[in-house]
Tab-separated table of C-alpha atoms in Angstrom:
chain	number	residue	atom	x	y	z
T	1	MET	CA	64.882	178.880	248.257
T	2	HIS	CA	62.009	178.287	245.855
T	3	HIS	CA	64.560	177.424	243.074
T	4	GLU	CA	66.204	175.046	245.435
T	5	HIS	CA	62.951	173.167	246.100
T	6	HIS	CA	62.271	173.027	242.460
T	7	VAL	CA	65.616	171.377	241.614
T	8	THR	CA	65.171	168.776	244.507
T	9	SER	CA	61.714	167.618	243.392
T	10	SER	CA	62.713	167.291	239.714
T	11	GLU	CA	65.705	165.299	240.701
T	12	THR	CA	63.508	162.940	242.777
T	13	ILE	CA	61.222	162.551	239.698
T	14	ARG	CA	64.232	161.757	237.590
T	15	ASP	CA	65.442	159.072	240.148
T	16	ILE	CA	61.951	157.520	240.107
T	17	VAL	CA	61.983	157.429	236.397
T	18	ILE	CA	65.448	155.914	236.211
T	19	GLY	CA	64.663	153.208	238.861
T	20	MET	CA	61.161	152.441	237.515
T	21	SER	CA	61.915	152.227	233.782
T	22	ASP	CA	64.841	149.863	234.461
T	23	GLY	CA	62.740	147.899	236.985
T	24	LEU	CA	60.060	147.466	234.359
T	25	THR	CA	62.455	146.433	231.562
T	26	VAL	CA	64.904	143.965	233.112
T	27	PRO	CA	62.647	141.788	235.371
T	28	PHE	CA	60.007	141.918	232.552
T	29	ALA	CA	62.440	140.500	230.000
T	30	LEU	CA	63.863	137.942	232.482
T	31	ALA	CA	60.344	136.626	233.204
T	32	ALA	CA	59.503	136.588	229.521
T	33	GLY	CA	62.787	134.713	228.765
T	34	LEU	CA	62.002	132.093	231.472
T	35	SER	CA	58.495	131.661	230.221
T	36	GLY	CA	60.075	130.395	226.994
T	37	ALA	CA	61.857	127.701	228.845
T	38	ILE	CA	59.763	126.638	231.854
T	39	SER	CA	55.970	126.336	232.484
T	40	SER	CA	55.874	126.889	236.316
T	41	SER	CA	55.034	130.476	237.237
T	42	THR	CA	56.545	129.908	240.799
T	43	LEU	CA	60.061	129.551	239.357
T	44	VAL	CA	59.548	132.628	237.174
T	45	VAL	CA	58.478	134.621	240.218
T	46	THR	CA	61.365	133.296	242.343
T	47	ALA	CA	63.918	134.300	239.591
T	48	GLY	CA	62.127	137.631	239.143
T	49	ILE	CA	62.105	138.535	242.707
T	50	ALA	CA	65.801	137.488	243.153
T	51	GLU	CA	66.553	139.793	240.262
T	52	ILE	CA	64.583	142.669	241.680
T	53	VAL	CA	66.382	142.311	245.070
T	54	ALA	CA	69.838	142.095	243.368
T	55	GLY	CA	69.080	144.914	240.875
T	56	SER	CA	67.640	147.266	243.492
T	57	ILE	CA	70.610	146.751	245.820
T	58	ALA	CA	73.144	147.056	242.986
T	59	MET	CA	71.469	150.232	241.557
T	60	GLY	CA	70.645	151.826	244.977
T	61	LEU	CA	73.830	151.163	246.812
T	62	GLY	CA	75.867	151.709	243.605
T	63	GLY	CA	74.127	155.143	243.168
T	64	TYR	CA	74.786	155.948	246.889
T	65	LEU	CA	78.494	155.134	246.628
T	66	ALA	CA	78.833	157.044	243.363
T	67	GLY	CA	77.311	160.143	245.046
T	68	ARG	CA	79.597	159.812	247.969
T	69	THR	CA	82.579	159.464	245.832
T	70	GLU	CA	81.463	162.564	243.861
T	71	ALA	CA	81.156	164.603	247.122
T	72	ASP	CA	84.525	163.392	248.441
T	73	HIS	CA	86.152	164.221	245.100
T	74	TYR	CA	84.687	167.807	245.218
T	75	GLN	CA	85.932	168.422	248.743
T	76	SER	CA	89.490	167.199	247.911
T	77	GLU	CA	89.625	169.371	244.802
T	78	LEU	CA	88.228	172.314	246.767
T	79	LYS	CA	90.996	171.976	249.380
T	80	ARG	CA	93.625	171.792	246.686
T	81	GLU	CA	92.348	174.916	244.971
T	82	TYR	CA	92.481	176.887	248.281
T	83	GLU	CA	96.028	175.715	248.821
T	84	GLU	CA	97.049	176.650	245.305
T	85	VAL	CA	95.443	180.108	245.523
T	86	GLU	CA	97.563	180.726	248.682
T	87	ARG	CA	100.797	179.169	247.409
T	88	LEU	CA	100.798	180.058	243.725
T	89	PRO	CA	98.513	182.987	243.187
T	90	GLU	CA	100.196	184.026	239.930
T	91	GLN	CA	99.725	180.695	238.451
T	92	GLU	CA	96.092	180.532	239.352
T	93	LYS	CA	95.646	184.025	237.925
T	94	ALA	CA	97.086	182.717	234.726
T	95	GLU	CA	94.570	179.943	234.736
T	96	VAL	CA	91.734	182.450	235.177
T	97	LYS	CA	93.126	184.410	232.174
T	98	GLN	CA	93.295	181.219	230.159
T	99	VAL	CA	89.591	180.619	230.698
T	100	PHE	CA	88.851	184.047	229.152
T	101	ALA	CA	91.401	183.753	226.396
T	102	GLU	CA	89.559	180.779	225.055
T	103	PHE	CA	86.501	183.044	224.570
T	104	GLY	CA	88.583	185.611	222.630
T	105	LEU	CA	88.726	188.311	225.328
T	106	SER	CA	91.721	190.760	225.012
T	107	GLU	CA	94.839	190.306	227.236
T	108	PRO	CA	94.308	193.585	229.216
T	109	LEU	CA	90.680	192.588	229.959
T	110	GLN	CA	91.847	189.077	231.041
T	111	GLN	CA	94.302	190.699	233.407
T	112	GLN	CA	91.687	193.023	234.830
T	113	ILE	CA	89.340	190.079	235.484
T	114	ALA	CA	92.004	188.044	237.167
T	115	ASP	CA	93.178	190.925	239.406
T	116	GLU	CA	89.608	191.765	240.492
T	117	MET	CA	88.622	188.131	241.031
T	118	ALA	CA	91.712	187.589	243.264
T	119	LYS	CA	90.383	190.111	245.797
T	120	ASP	CA	87.765	187.637	247.114
T	121	LYS	CA	89.412	184.251	247.662
T	122	LYS	CA	86.191	182.353	248.294
T	123	LYS	CA	84.597	183.510	245.061
T	124	TRP	CA	87.933	183.058	243.199
T	125	VAL	CA	88.122	179.395	244.230
T	126	GLU	CA	84.457	178.943	243.429
T	127	PHE	CA	85.156	180.228	239.943
T	128	MET	CA	88.085	177.861	239.482
T	129	MET	CA	86.004	174.889	240.660
T	130	ARG	CA	83.183	175.626	238.261
T	131	TYR	CA	84.849	176.999	235.206
T	132	GLU	CA	88.353	175.507	235.240
T	133	LEU	CA	87.486	172.057	236.673
T	134	GLY	CA	83.935	171.996	235.646
T	135	LEU	CA	82.729	170.822	239.153
T	136	GLU	CA	79.433	171.671	240.808
T	137	GLU	CA	79.187	171.349	244.655
T	138	PRO	CA	77.284	168.089	245.135
T	139	ASN	CA	74.407	168.081	247.707
T	140	ALA	CA	75.511	165.706	250.515
T	141	ASN	CA	72.011	164.477	251.421
T	142	ARG	CA	71.218	163.876	247.700
T	143	ALA	CA	73.284	160.605	247.579
T	144	THR	CA	71.273	158.872	250.292
T	145	LYS	CA	68.039	160.094	249.124
T	146	SER	CA	68.844	159.318	245.508
T	147	ALA	CA	69.841	155.704	246.458
T	148	ILE	CA	66.602	155.040	248.311
T	149	THR	CA	64.391	156.535	245.613
T	150	ILE	CA	66.053	154.614	242.779
T	151	GLY	CA	66.076	151.305	244.702
T	152	VAL	CA	62.461	151.560	245.736
T	153	SER	CA	61.339	152.595	242.257
T	154	TYR	CA	63.160	149.659	240.872
T	155	ILE	CA	61.239	147.313	243.231
T	156	VAL	CA	57.879	148.937	242.245
T	157	GLY	CA	58.712	148.911	238.607
T	158	GLY	CA	59.817	145.214	238.844
T	159	ILE	CA	56.602	144.076	240.642
T	160	ILE	CA	54.456	145.249	237.737
T	161	PRO	CA	55.737	142.708	235.112
T	162	LEU	CA	55.813	139.932	237.710
T	163	SER	CA	52.265	140.436	239.051
T	164	PRO	CA	50.536	138.272	236.341
T	165	TYR	CA	52.961	135.379	237.190
T	166	ILE	CA	51.997	135.658	240.836
T	167	ILE	CA	48.290	135.293	239.945
T	168	ILE	CA	48.384	132.885	237.055
T	169	ASP	CA	49.972	129.446	237.527
T	170	HIS	CA	50.890	128.751	233.974
T	171	ALA	CA	53.855	130.800	232.904
T	172	GLN	CA	53.098	131.017	229.151
T	173	GLN	CA	49.584	132.248	229.819
T	174	ALA	CA	50.888	134.815	232.390
T	175	LEU	CA	53.402	136.049	229.785
T	176	TYR	CA	50.666	137.616	227.649
T	177	TYR	CA	49.215	139.619	230.493
T	178	SER	CA	52.752	140.655	231.570
T	179	CYS	CA	53.565	141.836	228.076
T	180	GLY	CA	50.424	143.883	227.758
T	181	LEU	CA	50.612	145.444	231.122
T	182	THR	CA	54.359	146.139	231.007
T	183	LEU	CA	54.441	147.666	227.492
T	184	ILE	CA	51.609	149.959	228.534
T	185	CYS	CA	53.513	151.035	231.708
T	186	LEU	CA	56.678	151.521	229.680
T	187	PHE	CA	54.818	153.642	227.206
T	188	ILE	CA	53.481	155.929	230.071
T	189	PHE	CA	57.007	156.111	231.684
T	190	GLY	CA	58.640	156.857	228.381
T	191	TYR	CA	56.115	159.545	227.791
T	192	PHE	CA	56.822	161.286	231.105
T	193	LYS	CA	60.493	160.784	230.790
T	194	SER	CA	60.544	162.538	227.451
T	195	LYS	CA	58.341	165.345	228.630
T	196	MET	CA	60.672	166.013	231.513
T	197	THR	CA	63.777	166.187	229.325
T	198	GLY	CA	62.008	168.435	226.799
T	199	GLN	CA	61.960	165.808	224.048
T	200	PRO	CA	59.127	164.924	221.753
T	201	ALA	CA	56.988	162.794	224.114
T	202	LEU	CA	55.448	160.265	221.740
T	203	SER	CA	58.629	159.122	219.981
T	204	GLY	CA	60.421	159.073	223.325
T	205	ALA	CA	57.655	156.807	224.749
T	206	PHE	CA	57.890	154.585	221.619
T	207	LYS	CA	61.734	154.247	222.032
T	208	VAL	CA	61.368	153.036	225.691
T	209	VAL	CA	58.703	150.516	224.590
T	210	VAL	CA	60.960	149.195	221.798
T	211	ILE	CA	63.894	148.728	224.239
T	212	GLY	CA	61.673	146.798	226.622
T	213	ALA	CA	60.217	144.661	223.761
T	214	LEU	CA	63.612	143.986	222.263
T	215	ALA	CA	65.041	142.905	225.608
T	216	ALA	CA	62.134	140.580	226.316
T	217	GLY	CA	62.134	139.166	222.781
T	218	ALA	CA	65.851	138.470	222.868
T	219	ALA	CA	65.810	136.905	226.353
T	220	PHE	CA	62.792	134.714	225.305
T	221	LEU	CA	64.619	133.392	222.119
T	222	MET	CA	67.861	132.914	224.118
T	223	ALA	CA	66.189	130.873	226.836
T	224	LYS	CA	64.410	128.674	224.262
T	225	LEU	CA	67.775	128.095	222.430
T	226	ILE	CA	69.479	127.035	225.672
T	227	THR	CA	66.926	124.610	226.847
T	228	GLY	CA	66.262	123.386	223.331
T	229	LYS	CA	62.511	123.715	223.508
K	1	MET	CA	94.939	165.903	219.308
K	2	HIS	CA	96.763	163.963	221.965
K	3	HIS	CA	94.411	165.304	224.697
K	4	GLU	CA	91.357	164.220	222.599
K	5	HIS	CA	92.690	160.742	222.338
K	6	HIS	CA	93.354	160.627	226.182
K	7	VAL	CA	89.732	161.556	226.939
K	8	THR	CA	88.308	159.051	224.554
K	9	SER	CA	90.294	156.119	225.916
K	10	SER	CA	89.604	156.873	229.554
K	11	GLU	CA	85.871	157.196	228.701
K	12	THR	CA	86.045	153.695	227.069
K	13	ILE	CA	87.724	152.345	230.247
K	14	ARG	CA	84.905	154.029	232.289
K	15	ASP	CA	82.262	152.292	230.139
K	16	ILE	CA	84.052	149.033	230.516
K	17	VAL	CA	84.023	149.299	234.257
K	18	ILE	CA	80.360	150.416	234.370
K	19	GLY	CA	79.234	147.510	232.299
K	20	MET	CA	81.416	144.880	233.829
K	21	SER	CA	80.835	145.678	237.449
K	22	ASP	CA	77.094	145.690	236.910
K	23	GLY	CA	77.445	142.462	234.803
K	24	LEU	CA	79.334	140.881	237.623
K	25	THR	CA	76.875	141.974	240.363
K	26	VAL	CA	73.394	141.345	239.053
K	27	PRO	CA	73.770	138.009	237.231
K	28	PHE	CA	75.886	136.761	240.135
K	29	ALA	CA	73.249	137.658	242.650
K	30	LEU	CA	70.427	136.221	240.509
K	31	ALA	CA	72.303	132.911	240.121
K	32	ALA	CA	73.050	132.793	243.840
K	33	GLY	CA	69.379	133.479	244.674
K	34	LEU	CA	68.163	130.700	242.385
K	35	SER	CA	70.709	128.316	243.877
K	36	GLY	CA	68.870	128.735	247.087
K	37	ALA	CA	65.682	127.469	245.431
K	38	ILE	CA	66.515	125.012	242.730
K	39	SER	CA	69.127	122.323	242.396
K	40	SER	CA	69.460	122.217	238.523
K	41	SER	CA	72.296	124.269	237.142
K	42	THR	CA	70.724	124.270	233.740
K	43	LEU	CA	67.816	126.475	234.929
K	44	VAL	CA	70.288	128.769	236.769
K	45	VAL	CA	72.197	129.202	233.535
K	46	THR	CA	68.992	129.745	231.534
K	47	ALA	CA	67.865	132.518	233.991
K	48	GLY	CA	71.385	133.934	234.138
K	49	ILE	CA	71.745	134.172	230.296
K	50	ALA	CA	68.135	135.607	229.942
K	51	GLU	CA	69.172	138.300	232.461
K	52	ILE	CA	72.397	139.008	230.760
K	53	VAL	CA	70.696	139.476	227.370
K	54	ALA	CA	67.977	141.634	228.889
K	55	GLY	CA	70.416	143.663	230.984
K	56	SER	CA	72.912	144.274	228.188
K	57	ILE	CA	70.244	145.395	225.793
K	58	ALA	CA	68.600	147.657	228.471
K	59	MET	CA	71.901	149.153	229.514
K	60	GLY	CA	73.373	149.407	226.099
K	61	LEU	CA	70.340	150.655	224.166
K	62	GLY	CA	69.329	152.803	227.102
K	63	GLY	CA	72.764	154.383	227.109
K	64	TYR	CA	72.689	154.888	223.444
K	65	LEU	CA	69.388	156.748	223.465
K	66	ALA	CA	70.449	158.813	226.508
K	67	GLY	CA	73.464	159.889	224.516
K	68	ARG	CA	71.449	160.737	221.438
K	69	THR	CA	68.958	162.696	223.530
K	70	GLU	CA	71.749	164.724	225.130
K	71	ALA	CA	73.194	165.530	221.671
K	72	ASP	CA	69.721	166.530	220.413
K	73	HIS	CA	69.239	168.747	223.530
K	74	TYR	CA	72.510	170.435	222.955
K	75	GLN	CA	71.725	171.295	219.347
K	76	SER	CA	68.319	172.648	220.070
K	77	GLU	CA	69.772	174.825	222.884
K	78	LEU	CA	72.550	175.978	220.607
K	79	LYS	CA	70.074	177.076	217.891
K	80	ARG	CA	67.987	178.903	220.507
K	81	GLU	CA	71.070	180.710	221.846
K	82	TYR	CA	72.118	181.858	218.372
K	83	GLU	CA	68.621	183.208	217.757
K	84	GLU	CA	68.531	185.038	221.146
K	85	VAL	CA	71.925	186.647	220.437
K	86	GLU	CA	70.518	188.021	217.206
K	87	ARG	CA	67.102	189.043	218.524
K	88	LEU	CA	67.742	190.184	222.075
K	89	PRO	CA	71.451	191.084	222.295
K	90	GLU	CA	70.985	193.371	225.316
K	91	GLN	CA	69.194	190.626	227.324
K	92	GLU	CA	72.029	188.167	226.448
K	93	LYS	CA	74.584	190.698	227.482
K	94	ALA	CA	72.826	191.155	230.736
K	95	GLU	CA	72.991	187.368	231.208
K	96	VAL	CA	76.796	187.404	230.619
K	97	LYS	CA	77.093	190.165	233.197
K	98	GLN	CA	75.012	188.191	235.627
K	99	VAL	CA	77.420	185.238	235.439
K	100	PHE	CA	80.232	187.650	236.481
K	101	ALA	CA	78.179	189.500	239.108
K	102	GLU	CA	77.949	186.151	240.931
K	103	PHE	CA	81.675	186.076	241.266
K	104	GLY	CA	81.741	189.546	242.730
K	105	LEU	CA	83.202	191.406	239.703
K	106	SER	CA	82.437	195.177	239.561
K	107	GLU	CA	79.668	196.441	237.317
K	108	PRO	CA	81.975	198.416	234.897
K	109	LEU	CA	84.114	195.318	234.471
K	110	GLN	CA	81.017	193.085	233.794
K	111	GLN	CA	79.964	195.610	231.149
K	112	GLN	CA	83.440	195.617	229.456
K	113	ILE	CA	83.441	191.718	229.335
K	114	ALA	CA	79.911	191.637	227.895
K	115	ASP	CA	80.870	194.249	225.157
K	116	GLU	CA	83.958	192.546	224.164
K	117	MET	CA	82.429	189.152	224.091
K	118	ALA	CA	79.614	190.375	221.865
K	119	LYS	CA	82.173	191.048	219.090
K	120	ASP	CA	82.484	187.393	218.243
K	121	LYS	CA	79.098	185.748	218.147
K	122	LYS	CA	80.420	182.200	217.945
K	123	LYS	CA	82.460	182.498	221.061
K	124	TRP	CA	79.676	184.405	222.826
K	125	VAL	CA	77.249	181.612	222.186
K	126	GLU	CA	79.816	179.112	223.214
K	127	PHE	CA	80.248	180.973	226.512
K	128	MET	CA	76.501	181.090	227.077
K	129	MET	CA	76.201	177.292	226.437
K	130	ARG	CA	79.018	176.387	228.808
K	131	TYR	CA	78.667	178.882	231.628
K	132	GLU	CA	75.019	179.998	231.627
K	133	LEU	CA	73.421	176.606	230.749
K	134	GLY	CA	76.299	174.407	231.885
K	135	LEU	CA	76.214	172.338	228.602
K	136	GLU	CA	79.300	170.832	227.055
K	137	GLU	CA	79.085	169.753	223.388
K	138	PRO	CA	78.618	166.005	223.342
K	139	ASN	CA	80.514	163.850	220.914
K	140	ALA	CA	78.207	162.445	218.445
K	141	ASN	CA	80.025	159.067	217.923
K	142	ARG	CA	80.370	158.610	221.718
K	143	ALA	CA	76.723	157.421	222.173
K	144	THR	CA	77.072	154.532	219.794
K	145	LYS	CA	80.458	153.538	220.905
K	146	SER	CA	79.485	153.874	224.635
K	147	ALA	CA	76.409	151.738	224.167
K	148	ILE	CA	78.445	148.843	222.556
K	149	THR	CA	81.144	149.057	225.039
K	150	ILE	CA	78.776	148.959	228.024
K	151	GLY	CA	76.642	146.221	226.528
K	152	VAL	CA	79.547	143.882	225.611
K	153	SER	CA	81.212	144.598	229.057
K	154	TYR	CA	77.907	143.589	230.854
K	155	ILE	CA	77.929	140.352	228.870
K	156	VAL	CA	81.567	139.602	229.580
K	157	GLY	CA	81.083	140.485	233.302
K	158	GLY	CA	77.906	138.353	233.544
K	159	ILE	CA	79.629	135.248	231.955
K	160	ILE	CA	82.079	135.117	234.874
K	161	PRO	CA	79.648	134.335	237.772
K	162	LEU	CA	77.631	131.919	235.459
K	163	SER	CA	80.649	129.877	234.212
K	164	PRO	CA	80.790	127.540	237.281
K	165	TYR	CA	77.104	126.685	236.741
K	166	ILE	CA	77.918	125.867	233.100
K	167	ILE	CA	80.474	123.395	234.201
K	168	ILE	CA	79.002	121.931	237.404
K	169	ASP	CA	75.539	120.278	237.257
K	170	HIS	CA	74.581	120.779	241.001
K	171	ALA	CA	73.591	124.390	241.514
K	172	GLN	CA	74.546	124.575	245.322
K	173	GLN	CA	77.995	123.201	244.524
K	174	ALA	CA	78.549	125.662	241.614
K	175	LEU	CA	77.452	128.439	243.964
K	176	TYR	CA	80.685	128.130	246.055
K	177	TYR	CA	82.871	128.511	242.965
K	178	SER	CA	80.771	131.375	241.540
K	179	CYS	CA	81.097	133.246	244.839
K	180	GLY	CA	84.875	132.765	245.086
K	181	LEU	CA	85.425	133.655	241.496
K	182	THR	CA	83.060	136.699	241.280
K	183	LEU	CA	84.131	138.237	244.618
K	184	ILE	CA	87.786	138.162	243.431
K	185	CYS	CA	86.797	139.765	240.161
K	186	LEU	CA	84.692	142.373	241.892
K	187	PHE	CA	87.646	143.269	244.035
K	188	ILE	CA	89.881	143.604	241.084
K	189	PHE	CA	87.349	145.811	239.245
K	190	GLY	CA	86.644	147.848	242.417
K	191	TYR	CA	90.344	148.394	242.677
K	192	PHE	CA	90.746	149.652	239.181
K	193	LYS	CA	87.497	151.734	239.282
K	194	SER	CA	88.777	153.612	242.514
K	195	LYS	CA	92.214	154.098	241.001
K	196	MET	CA	90.767	155.796	237.980
K	197	THR	CA	88.594	158.169	239.892
K	198	GLY	CA	91.419	159.032	242.268
K	199	GLN	CA	89.847	157.466	245.361
K	200	PRO	CA	91.609	155.120	247.952
K	201	ALA	CA	91.897	151.886	245.902
K	202	LEU	CA	91.586	149.272	248.732
K	203	SER	CA	88.481	150.802	250.400
K	204	GLY	CA	86.888	151.365	246.969
K	205	ALA	CA	87.481	147.670	246.100
K	206	PHE	CA	86.152	146.631	249.378
K	207	LYS	CA	82.877	148.608	248.821
K	208	VAL	CA	82.274	146.976	245.408
K	209	VAL	CA	82.773	143.487	246.963
K	210	VAL	CA	80.292	144.433	249.803
K	211	ILE	CA	77.616	145.503	247.364
K	212	GLY	CA	77.984	142.274	245.350
K	213	ALA	CA	77.914	140.095	248.451
K	214	LEU	CA	74.887	141.944	249.922
K	215	ALA	CA	73.035	141.672	246.699
K	216	ALA	CA	73.783	137.978	246.414
K	217	GLY	CA	72.946	137.218	249.995
K	218	ALA	CA	69.718	139.146	249.887
K	219	ALA	CA	68.605	137.444	246.688
K	220	PHE	CA	69.534	133.929	248.163
K	221	LEU	CA	67.498	134.498	251.302
K	222	MET	CA	64.536	135.936	249.304
K	223	ALA	CA	64.401	133.002	247.010
K	224	LYS	CA	64.587	130.469	249.890
K	225	LEU	CA	61.734	132.378	251.522
K	226	ILE	CA	59.469	132.332	248.446
K	227	THR	CA	59.968	128.591	247.714
K	228	GLY	CA	59.838	127.807	251.449
K	229	LYS	CA	63.016	125.624	251.281
């Protein structure tokens, strides 16, 4: 029970980090790009908010449907494994033996394992799902929760780089504040993201900042090129 | 060898679908949103291309770094397992037994498996990696190839909804063609995406179209609200 809780909360943090670091990066780069082409902050904010709305729906709903598809896939494979265990028990036993043959266990031991496992059909099918097909049972509520968390985090992340443009009328001036603010936030998020995945935190934070800066710089140059300014 | 090839090419197709369906959705919705607020196609194209540049860099480089992180994580866990097998063989054997205890195998059989597996350290460690830690060895070249494939597909996908704005000067007029063209492309991609994952193809295609239409509609309304038009 405690373990279960731990998994759920760390998955939520992972979703927040996914949504927020993308939300910080793409609207930031779009706003920076437009600042290279137009001087009105209102248009930058309009484009930025249209992007945030579009991106959060695409990521959130996309994530939700991916989760649902995964759950459906697991259920249909589970049903098929139960049928196969009933209909072709010898073939399924051979598949269990195959798993252990790959790890160099002797044939008599493989046979013993397959025979003993076949006594409990539920556990047998569970074994096939995890070790033959490599499928873990997905949590049904996860998909919805994950979609909402990623979508909301994308919105929160996206508001940060846009906020200077909301306050300052002149886009090129707002750009400086947006860069400063967003790169600091990207650094903080990169730091926590790396800590969570057990990677070196400083170099991880640096990588996230570099992606954001590269995306913004490239968008800025491209927008200048198109409008010929 | 043949199997390896099959896996690689289907992963490439998966990356193309990921990049292209996101590329179709977000720039499409952004352009639609801006069409609700401004009448100049040039600005819509500028914003759209800035978004495509930002999005492809964020997705491509982000995917690349995620792949590299995964590969580093695998290597560090592998090293640790080799050390533990040397230093604490009895504890590692107990962990092997634990895996099989969960599937209801008897204690003497668990012991036999652990003893036999301990004879080949390479396979023992491989077993611990896959079945205790749930880690598959990542392909080192995959990360780079995957990043390029996703990034390029995002660009190709994003050009499709923007193309009517490049040809037609008036944004509201271009919007109709962009909607028609993009929704058809989203349907085709949704269809192939669902086929590939073994889901019902028509309902899958329908879902992808709905996400795109919702994102575009919401961005359009939001942009109209902000600019008060």
